[in-house]
Amino acid sequence: MENSVAYEKATELRLGLPGIDEPAVLSSVKNNKRPLHDEKSGENGKSAENETAPPSKAQIVGWPPVQSYRKNNFQQAKKSESECGGIYVKVSMDGAPYLRKIDLKVYKGYPELLQVLENMFKFTIGDYSEREGYKGSDYEPTYEDKDGDWMLVGDVPWEMFIRSCKRLRIMKGSEARGLSCSGV
Amino acid sequence: MAYSFPDEVLEHVFSFIQSDKDRNAVSLVCKSWYEIERWCRRKVFIGNCYAVSPRMVIRRFPEVRSIKLKGKPHFADFNLVPDGWGGYVLPWIAEMAGAYPWLEEIRLKRMVVTDESLELIAKSFKNFKVLVLFSCEGFSTDGLAAIAASCKNLRELDLRESEVDDLSGHWLAHFPETCTSLVSLNISCLRSDEVSFSALERLVGRCPNLRSLRLNRAVTLDKIANILRRAPQLVDFGTGYYAAELQPDVFSNLAGAFSSCKELKSLSGFWDVVPAYLPALYSICPRLTSLNLSYATIQSPDLIKLVSHCPRLQRLLVLDYVEDSGLEELASSCKDLQELRVFPSDPFGAEPNVSLTEQGLVAVSLGCPKLRSVLYFCRRMSNAALVTIAQNRPNLTRFRLCIIEPKTPDYLTLEPLDVGFGAIVEHCKDLSRLSLSGLLTDHVFEYIGTYGKKLEMLSVAFAGDSDLGLHHVLSGCESLRKLEIRDCPFGDKALLANAAKLETMRSLWMSSCAVSFGACKLLGQKMPKLNVEVIDETEPPDSRPESCPVDKLYIYRSVAGPRFDMPPFVWTMDEAVRILH
């Protein structure tokens, strides 16, 4: 028993038992550096659990050992049918520090999508015309399709768009204008 | 030599020797046998893709037709191995493309497979027949389309449990109309709603040798009957969705389709099951030997009804909704049962949500004389139950018990479960795989080292008191090949004292233990035939004192030397360069 105490203290090792008030850091694989525990936490789990047994447990990474494949599939199985099959795509905006993600299946058409993008990134999109693309703004919504090409949002029927869109990018400035000027 | 056989005769004799072990033994007899054997070896199994390089394999075995490779350590299944760790198959494919133009089979487990790799396979091997991607990732349906389009003699395409970027269900249409050779198709892991159903139907219809077909969730219940009617010769079938509003005509159509499959022995799938549709299976239940209901959220009464129709069942995978009562029924109905896996329906819940305890497992151990393999998640256990199980079933070869709460003691006596697991290793003399859980001291490892002579794989978590525990295992378990440990107070002493043992094993994984960085370096320096890799995502291990413990450690034997495809968070302890990065 002495040995494990020595190990615990000297090596900053903690066993991260549930029932101890741990920050959510435990459930993130990336953040493996764990805080030092002053109290002796791990000789036998009993004492730790009796002392601190909050109703919600912090999750230990990889425990219980349920395969992530199984976890993912089981989560999906539990969802209602309408929730299944969301089409999540990343949305980036030139100049913005981080990306967002939206579910294209939630929207009924282009007007709704464009409105959402405007609200999300706090900008305005111009008016769309088949001939000239988006006019009246520095920004143009574009998307990468299944073939890897960058296309202007709005050219194809909505259903076709959501099936082929892999990611969205709100282009700014001259690059954007270049896209709308190029032909069909 | 007058008394020696001509090479062709020896080669012919060797062709009857299929097992790797026997082949390896043959190659050790003498130099000429080594030479003859290496030219006629057709199948190679590489349990750790970093243990040897593709060039070395090709150099020794120039005429290989079938290769099986494994990549990431087992604990990758539980998110303990960070993304980007390694296990890339492309270098292997690239080398084999030139060296093995007649390669027919590639089987991979836990490897990173890109579309580029798949396209290279499709282009390079004219007689390619079998592709099994077990728990792999990194590829999309575009890569699959390349395989489908180019491999004219494809027999098996099995994507079990892989992570596929499902861009479009249309890839199935890339199988040419001339492809009639499929024997096995497993697309159960594809997650999108889209599958080109008409392409699938036509494909199934034109492959008369199709024996195994596992569909994904995109295939709805009403479509199953159509598929089955085109393939009444199926032996193994994985349903798609098994839920729909109960409609009599759909039901009778489905029941009829199932009953026309006279060879069907194995069923799986069953996502979102509506119990009312289970009786459609009753006609084939008497022949069923394998049933995977581990995604089926149906309750004990429905499970009991189904299982009681399956007297020939040898293999059952199920959720803990089966409860003790369901397992008792199983024990009385299914006397041929060899393998049982019970998965948790609510692994992260604080309280038990079902009435499944050690009693269920005890009942099965008593009632099923052929039971060999167990995987069991539960929330309580006792030494008495484990001893009973061990005495009932000395023929167990795999015993994996997961008591959900770490360090849970015997619920009756509040003692550690050392004695119970000790009984398991003592009575089950052929035990080759063991996973421990619950409250355990160094004593359990003493039992394991003493009795676990046939043990090949051991998984340990939140157990033991000191290095003595690890020492017992490393010094006692003669057959040990794979050891994986997490969150145990095992440190430098046992590891360094048993360094030589590590060369007799495939690999050792230790995470959240007490092995110091200094010990890792020492091990790397002293043992040139071991790759000692330290994984740390937060900072380089040498930015801290040498006595600090490493976060994760993966040690494996290798004749290829240290690898060079490591991500920034993996450091190798090499003798030539103190730390290679």
GROMACS .gro file of N, CA, C and O in nm, chain B residues 224-310:
model
  348
  408ILE      N    1  -3.630  -0.574  -4.758
  408ILE     CA    2  -3.554  -0.695  -4.726
  408ILE      C    3  -3.607  -0.815  -4.803
  408ILE      O    4  -3.530  -0.897  -4.855
  409ALA      N    5  -3.738  -0.826  -4.811
  409ALA     CA    6  -3.796  -0.943  -4.877
  409ALA      C    7  -3.749  -0.953  -5.022
  409ALA      O    8  -3.715  -1.062  -5.070
  410ASN      N    9  -3.743  -0.839  -5.090
  410ASN     CA   10  -3.698  -0.839  -5.230
  410ASN      C   11  -3.557  -0.895  -5.243
  410ASN      O   12  -3.526  -0.974  -5.333
  411ILE      N   13  -3.472  -0.850  -5.153
  411ILE     CA   14  -3.333  -0.896  -5.155
  411ILE      C   15  -3.325  -1.046  -5.130
  411ILE      O   16  -3.258  -1.121  -5.202
  412LEU      N   17  -3.397  -1.089  -5.025
  412LEU     CA   18  -3.388  -1.230  -4.988
  412LEU      C   19  -3.438  -1.321  -5.098
  412LEU      O   20  -3.385  -1.430  -5.120
  413ARG      N   21  -3.542  -1.275  -5.167
  413ARG     CA   22  -3.595  -1.362  -5.273
  413ARG      C   23  -3.497  -1.379  -5.387
  413ARG      O   24  -3.500  -1.479  -5.458
  414ARG      N   25  -3.408  -1.278  -5.401
  414ARG     CA   26  -3.307  -1.292  -5.506
  414ARG      C   27  -3.188  -1.376  -5.461
  414ARG      O   28  -3.102  -1.413  -5.541
  415ALA      N   29  -3.181  -1.403  -5.333
  415ALA     CA   30  -3.064  -1.477  -5.282
  415ALA      C   31  -3.106  -1.581  -5.179
  415ALA      O   32  -3.063  -1.575  -5.063
  416PRO      N   33  -3.187  -1.677  -5.218
  416PRO     CA   34  -3.234  -1.776  -5.121
  416PRO      C   35  -3.124  -1.870  -5.074
  416PRO      O   36  -3.145  -1.947  -4.980
  417GLN      N   37  -3.006  -1.861  -5.137
  417GLN     CA   38  -2.896  -1.948  -5.099
  417GLN      C   39  -2.811  -1.889  -4.986
  417GLN      O   40  -2.711  -1.947  -4.943
  418LEU      N   41  -2.851  -1.771  -4.937
  418LEU     CA   42  -2.770  -1.705  -4.834
  418LEU      C   43  -2.753  -1.790  -4.708
  418LEU      O   44  -2.847  -1.855  -4.663
  419VAL      N   45  -2.632  -1.786  -4.653
  419VAL     CA   46  -2.603  -1.855  -4.529
  419VAL      C   47  -2.598  -1.755  -4.413
  419VAL      O   48  -2.631  -1.785  -4.299
  420ASP      N   49  -2.556  -1.631  -4.445
  420ASP     CA   50  -2.540  -1.530  -4.342
  420ASP      C   51  -2.603  -1.400  -4.391
  420ASP      O   52  -2.572  -1.354  -4.500
  421PHE      N   53  -2.691  -1.345  -4.312
  421PHE     CA   54  -2.762  -1.225  -4.355
  421PHE      C   55  -2.765  -1.119  -4.246
  421PHE      O   56  -2.798  -1.149  -4.130
  422GLY      N   57  -2.731  -0.995  -4.284
  422GLY     CA   58  -2.742  -0.884  -4.191
  422GLY      C   59  -2.852  -0.792  -4.239
  422GLY      O   60  -2.844  -0.738  -4.350
  423THR      N   61  -2.956  -0.776  -4.158
  423THR     CA   62  -3.068  -0.692  -4.200
  423THR      C   63  -3.027  -0.546  -4.197
  423THR      O   64  -2.927  -0.509  -4.137
  424GLY      N   65  -3.107  -0.464  -4.260
  424GLY     CA   66  -3.090  -0.321  -4.243
  424GLY      C   67  -3.174  -0.281  -4.123
  424GLY      O   68  -3.177  -0.348  -4.021
  425TYR      N   69  -3.246  -0.174  -4.140
  425TYR     CA   70  -3.346  -0.135  -4.042
  425TYR      C   71  -3.445  -0.248  -4.025
  425TYR      O   72  -3.485  -0.306  -4.124
  426TYR      N   73  -3.481  -0.276  -3.905
  426TYR     CA   74  -3.583  -0.380  -3.890
  426TYR      C   75  -3.704  -0.321  -3.819
  426TYR      O   76  -3.763  -0.379  -3.730
  427ALA      N   77  -3.737  -0.200  -3.859
  427ALA     CA   78  -3.850  -0.134  -3.795
  427ALA      C   79  -3.941  -0.073  -3.900
  427ALA      O   80  -3.895  -0.018  -3.999
  428ALA      N   81  -4.066  -0.086  -3.875
  428ALA     CA   82  -4.166  -0.025  -3.963
  428ALA      C   83  -4.300  -0.042  -3.894
  428ALA      O   84  -4.314  -0.125  -3.803
  429GLU      N   85  -4.397   0.032  -3.939
  429GLU     CA   86  -4.532   0.010  -3.886
  429GLU      C   87  -4.576  -0.129  -3.925
  429GLU      O   88  -4.552  -0.172  -4.039
  430LEU      N   89  -4.641  -0.196  -3.834
  430LEU     CA   90  -4.681  -0.332  -3.864
  430LEU      C   91  -4.792  -0.334  -3.969
  430LEU      O   92  -4.900  -0.282  -3.950
  431GLN      N   93  -4.757  -0.397  -4.083
  431GLN     CA   94  -4.858  -0.413  -4.188
  431GLN      C   95  -4.861  -0.560  -4.228
  431GLN      O   96  -4.757  -0.618  -4.260
  432PRO      N   97  -4.979  -0.620  -4.228
  432PRO     CA   98  -4.989  -0.765  -4.249
  432PRO      C   99  -4.925  -0.811  -4.380
  432PRO      O  100  -4.857  -0.915  -4.381
  433ASP      N  101  -4.941  -0.734  -4.487
  433ASP     CA  102  -4.885  -0.783  -4.613
  433ASP      C  103  -4.732  -0.775  -4.613
  433ASP      O  104  -4.665  -0.864  -4.665
  434VAL      N  105  -4.680  -0.669  -4.551
  434VAL     CA  106  -4.534  -0.660  -4.542
  434VAL      C  107  -4.481  -0.774  -4.457
  434VAL      O  108  -4.381  -0.839  -4.490
  435PHE      N  109  -4.553  -0.801  -4.348
  435PHE     CA  110  -4.512  -0.908  -4.259
  435PHE      C  111  -4.510  -1.043  -4.330
  435PHE      O  112  -4.412  -1.118  -4.325
  436SER      N  113  -4.620  -1.074  -4.397
  436SER     CA  114  -4.627  -1.207  -4.458
  436SER      C  115  -4.527  -1.220  -4.572
  436SER      O  116  -4.470  -1.326  -4.595
  437ASN      N  117  -4.504  -1.109  -4.642
  437ASN     CA  118  -4.404  -1.110  -4.748
  437ASN      C  119  -4.266  -1.141  -4.691
  437ASN      O  120  -4.191  -1.223  -4.743
  438LEU      N  121  -4.236  -1.074  -4.579
  438LEU     CA  122  -4.106  -1.092  -4.515
  438LEU      C  123  -4.091  -1.234  -4.462
  438LEU      O  124  -3.989  -1.301  -4.482
  439ALA      N  125  -4.196  -1.285  -4.396
  439ALA     CA  126  -4.191  -1.420  -4.341
  439ALA      C  127  -4.169  -1.522  -4.452
  439ALA      O  128  -4.091  -1.616  -4.439
  440GLY      N  129  -4.241  -1.500  -4.563
  440GLY     CA  130  -4.226  -1.590  -4.677
  440GLY      C  131  -4.085  -1.587  -4.733
  440GLY      O  132  -4.026  -1.691  -4.763
  441ALA      N  133  -4.030  -1.467  -4.744
  441ALA     CA  134  -3.895  -1.453  -4.799
  441ALA      C  135  -3.793  -1.524  -4.710
  441ALA      O  136  -3.704  -1.595  -4.758
  442PHE      N  137  -3.807  -1.506  -4.579
  442PHE     CA  138  -3.714  -1.574  -4.488
  442PHE      C  139  -3.727  -1.725  -4.499
  442PHE      O  140  -3.628  -1.798  -4.501
  443SER      N  141  -3.851  -1.772  -4.506
  443SER     CA  142  -3.867  -1.917  -4.506
  443SER      C  143  -3.812  -1.980  -4.633
  443SER      O  144  -3.780  -2.099  -4.634
  444SER      N  145  -3.798  -1.901  -4.739
  444SER     CA  146  -3.742  -1.959  -4.861
  444SER      C  147  -3.590  -1.972  -4.855
  444SER      O  148  -3.528  -2.032  -4.942
  445CYS      N  149  -3.529  -1.917  -4.749
  445CYS     CA  150  -3.382  -1.927  -4.735
  445CYS      C  151  -3.347  -2.048  -4.651
  445CYS      O  152  -3.333  -2.040  -4.528
  446LYS      N  153  -3.332  -2.161  -4.720
  446LYS     CA  154  -3.317  -2.286  -4.647
  446LYS      C  155  -3.179  -2.304  -4.586
  446LYS      O  156  -3.156  -2.392  -4.504
  447GLU      N  157  -3.081  -2.221  -4.633
  447GLU     CA  158  -2.944  -2.238  -4.584
  447GLU      C  159  -2.907  -2.138  -4.475
  447GLU      O  160  -2.797  -2.142  -4.422
  448LEU      N  161  -2.998  -2.047  -4.445
  448LEU     CA  162  -2.965  -1.935  -4.356
  448LEU      C  163  -2.936  -1.982  -4.215
  448LEU      O  164  -3.020  -2.045  -4.151
  449LYS      N  165  -2.813  -1.950  -4.169
  449LYS     CA  166  -2.775  -1.997  -4.036
  449LYS      C  167  -2.735  -1.883  -3.943
  449LYS      O  168  -2.720  -1.903  -3.823
  450SER      N  169  -2.714  -1.766  -4.002
  450SER     CA  170  -2.659  -1.659  -3.921
  450SER      C  171  -2.728  -1.527  -3.952
  450SER      O  172  -2.744  -1.491  -4.070
  451LEU      N  173  -2.772  -1.456  -3.848
  451LEU     CA  174  -2.841  -1.328  -3.866
  451LEU      C  175  -2.776  -1.219  -3.783
  451LEU      O  176  -2.730  -1.244  -3.672
  452SER      N  177  -2.779  -1.096  -3.837
  452SER     CA  178  -2.727  -0.983  -3.761
  452SER      C  179  -2.798  -0.857  -3.812
  452SER      O  180  -2.891  -0.866  -3.892
  453GLY      N  181  -2.754  -0.741  -3.763
  453GLY     CA  182  -2.817  -0.616  -3.805
  453GLY      C  183  -2.916  -0.572  -3.699
  453GLY      O  184  -2.878  -0.541  -3.587
  454PHE      N  185  -3.043  -0.569  -3.737
  454PHE     CA  186  -3.152  -0.542  -3.643
  454PHE      C  187  -3.143  -0.408  -3.572
  454PHE      O  188  -3.173  -0.398  -3.453
  455TRP      N  189  -3.103  -0.306  -3.647
  455TRP     CA  190  -3.111  -0.174  -3.586
  455TRP      C  191  -3.256  -0.134  -3.576
  455TRP      O  192  -3.335  -0.159  -3.665
  456ASP      N  193  -3.291  -0.069  -3.467
  456ASP     CA  194  -3.430  -0.025  -3.453
  456ASP      C  195  -3.529  -0.136  -3.484
  456ASP      O  196  -3.596  -0.135  -3.588
  457VAL      N  197  -3.538  -0.230  -3.394
  457VAL     CA  198  -3.626  -0.345  -3.417
  457VAL      C  199  -3.765  -0.316  -3.364
  457VAL      O  200  -3.781  -0.263  -3.254
  458VAL      N  201  -3.864  -0.354  -3.441
  458VAL     CA  202  -4.001  -0.355  -3.392
  458VAL      C  203  -4.033  -0.500  -3.358
  458VAL      O  204  -4.035  -0.586  -3.448
  459PRO      N  205  -4.053  -0.531  -3.231
  459PRO     CA  206  -4.072  -0.671  -3.191
  459PRO      C  207  -4.178  -0.745  -3.271
  459PRO      O  208  -4.166  -0.865  -3.294
  460ALA      N  209  -4.279  -0.674  -3.316
  460ALA     CA  210  -4.387  -0.741  -3.389
  460ALA      C  211  -4.338  -0.809  -3.516
  460ALA      O  212  -4.403  -0.899  -3.567
  461TYR      N  213  -4.221  -0.764  -3.568
  461TYR     CA  214  -4.170  -0.826  -3.690
  461TYR      C  215  -4.076  -0.944  -3.663
  461TYR      O  216  -4.033  -1.011  -3.756
  462LEU      N  217  -4.047  -0.969  -3.537
  462LEU     CA  218  -3.955  -1.079  -3.508
  462LEU      C  219  -4.012  -1.216  -3.544
  462LEU      O  220  -3.939  -1.303  -3.593
  463PRO      N  221  -4.141  -1.239  -3.523
  463PRO     CA  222  -4.195  -1.370  -3.562
  463PRO      C  223  -4.176  -1.404  -3.710
  463PRO      O  224  -4.184  -1.521  -3.747
  464ALA      N  225  -4.149  -1.305  -3.792
  464ALA     CA  226  -4.122  -1.335  -3.933
  464ALA      C  227  -3.999  -1.424  -3.948
  464ALA      O  228  -3.979  -1.490  -4.050
  465LEU      N  229  -3.918  -1.428  -3.842
  465LEU     CA  230  -3.795  -1.509  -3.845
  465LEU      C  231  -3.817  -1.652  -3.799
  465LEU      O  232  -3.729  -1.737  -3.814
  466TYR      N  233  -3.931  -1.678  -3.738
  466TYR     CA  234  -3.948  -1.807  -3.669
  466TYR      C  235  -3.920  -1.928  -3.757
  466TYR      O  236  -3.871  -2.030  -3.710
  467SER      N  237  -3.950  -1.917  -3.887
  467SER     CA  238  -3.930  -2.035  -3.972
  467SER      C  239  -3.783  -2.073  -3.984
  467SER      O  240  -3.749  -2.189  -4.003
  468ILE      N  241  -3.694  -1.974  -3.973
  468ILE     CA  242  -3.552  -2.009  -3.987
  468ILE      C  243  -3.482  -2.027  -3.853
  468ILE      O  244  -3.371  -2.080  -3.846
  469CYS      N  245  -3.547  -1.987  -3.745
  469CYS     CA  246  -3.483  -1.998  -3.612
  469CYS      C  247  -3.430  -2.137  -3.578
  469CYS      O  248  -3.322  -2.148  -3.520
  470PRO      N  249  -3.503  -2.242  -3.611
  470PRO     CA  250  -3.451  -2.375  -3.575
  470PRO      C  251  -3.314  -2.407  -3.637
  470PRO      O  252  -3.241  -2.489  -3.584
  471ARG      N  253  -3.279  -2.338  -3.747
  471ARG     CA  254  -3.150  -2.366  -3.811
  471ARG      C  255  -3.041  -2.269  -3.768
  471ARG      O  256  -2.924  -2.290  -3.795
  472LEU      N  257  -3.081  -2.160  -3.700
  472LEU     CA  258  -2.985  -2.055  -3.669
  472LEU      C  259  -2.876  -2.101  -3.573
  472LEU      O  260  -2.904  -2.156  -3.467
  473THR      N  261  -2.751  -2.072  -3.612
  473THR     CA  262  -2.641  -2.102  -3.521
  473THR      C  263  -2.577  -1.974  -3.466
  473THR      O  264  -2.507  -1.977  -3.366
  474SER      N  265  -2.602  -1.861  -3.533
  474SER     CA  266  -2.540  -1.738  -3.488
  474SER      C  267  -2.639  -1.622  -3.496
  474SER      O  268  -2.704  -1.603  -3.600
  475LEU      N  269  -2.653  -1.548  -3.389
  475LEU     CA  270  -2.750  -1.441  -3.384
  475LEU      C  271  -2.687  -1.319  -3.316
  475LEU      O  272  -2.643  -1.326  -3.202
  476ASN      N  273  -2.684  -1.209  -3.390
  476ASN     CA  274  -2.627  -1.086  -3.334
  476ASN      C  275  -2.738  -0.984  -3.316
  476ASN      O  276  -2.781  -0.920  -3.411
  477LEU      N  277  -2.784  -0.971  -3.193
  477LEU     CA  278  -2.889  -0.875  -3.161
  477LEU      C  279  -2.831  -0.761  -3.078
  477LEU      O  280  -2.904  -0.697  -3.001
  478SER      N  281  -2.702  -0.737  -3.092
  478SER     CA  282  -2.640  -0.643  -2.999
  478SER      C  283  -2.670  -0.496  -3.030
  478SER      O  284  -2.625  -0.408  -2.958
  479TYR      N  285  -2.743  -0.470  -3.136
  479TYR     CA  286  -2.791  -0.334  -3.159
  479TYR      C  287  -2.941  -0.325  -3.141
  479TYR      O  288  -3.001  -0.220  -3.159
  480ALA      N  289  -3.003  -0.436  -3.110
  480ALA     CA  290  -3.149  -0.442  -3.102
  480ALA      C  291  -3.196  -0.401  -2.964
  480ALA      O  292  -3.171  -0.470  -2.866
  481THR      N  293  -3.268  -0.289  -2.957
  481THR     CA  294  -3.314  -0.241  -2.828
  481THR      C  295  -3.449  -0.303  -2.795
  481THR      O  296  -3.550  -0.234  -2.780
  482ILE      N  297  -3.453  -0.433  -2.788
  482ILE     CA  298  -3.578  -0.500  -2.751
  482ILE      C  299  -3.562  -0.559  -2.611
  482ILE      O  300  -3.452  -0.590  -2.567
  483GLN      N  301  -3.674  -0.572  -2.545
  483GLN     CA  302  -3.672  -0.608  -2.405
  483GLN      C  303  -3.671  -0.758  -2.384
  483GLN      O  304  -3.695  -0.836  -2.476
  484SER      N  305  -3.648  -0.794  -2.260
  484SER     CA  306  -3.629  -0.935  -2.226
  484SER      C  307  -3.740  -1.028  -2.275
  484SER      O  308  -3.709  -1.133  -2.333
  485PRO      N  309  -3.868  -0.998  -2.256
  485PRO     CA  310  -3.971  -1.093  -2.300
  485PRO      C  311  -3.961  -1.125  -2.450
  485PRO      O  312  -3.971  -1.240  -2.490
  486ASP      N  313  -3.937  -1.021  -2.532
  486ASP     CA  314  -3.926  -1.045  -2.676
  486ASP      C  315  -3.801  -1.126  -2.709
  486ASP      O  316  -3.803  -1.212  -2.797
  487LEU      N  317  -3.693  -1.096  -2.635
  487LEU     CA  318  -3.569  -1.170  -2.658
  487LEU      C  319  -3.587  -1.317  -2.620
  487LEU      O  320  -3.542  -1.407  -2.691
  488ILE      N  321  -3.654  -1.338  -2.507
  488ILE     CA  322  -3.674  -1.475  -2.461
  488ILE      C  323  -3.754  -1.554  -2.565
  488ILE      O  324  -3.720  -1.668  -2.599
  489LYS      N  325  -3.860  -1.489  -2.617
  489LYS     CA  326  -3.943  -1.559  -2.716
  489LYS      C  327  -3.860  -1.600  -2.837
  489LYS      O  328  -3.869  -1.711  -2.886
  490LEU      N  329  -3.778  -1.508  -2.883
  490LEU     CA  330  -3.698  -1.536  -3.003
  490LEU      C  331  -3.597  -1.647  -2.976
  490LEU      O  332  -3.588  -1.744  -3.052
  491VAL      N  333  -3.524  -1.631  -2.868
  491VAL     CA  334  -3.417  -1.726  -2.836
  491VAL      C  335  -3.472  -1.868  -2.812
  491VAL      O  336  -3.407  -1.967  -2.848
  492SER      N  337  -3.590  -1.875  -2.757
  492SER     CA  338  -3.646  -2.007  -2.728
  492SER      C  339  -3.681  -2.082  -2.856
  492SER      O  340  -3.703  -2.203  -2.854
  493HIS      N  341  -3.685  -2.011  -2.970
  493HIS     CA  342  -3.709  -2.077  -3.098
  493HIS      C  343  -3.581  -2.125  -3.163
  493HIS      O  344  -3.584  -2.183  -3.272
  494CYS      N  345  -3.466  -2.098  -3.099
  494CYS     CA  346  -3.336  -2.125  -3.163
  494CYS      C  347  -3.254  -2.228  -3.085
  494CYS      O  348  -3.154  -2.193  -3.022
   0.00000   0.00000   0.00000
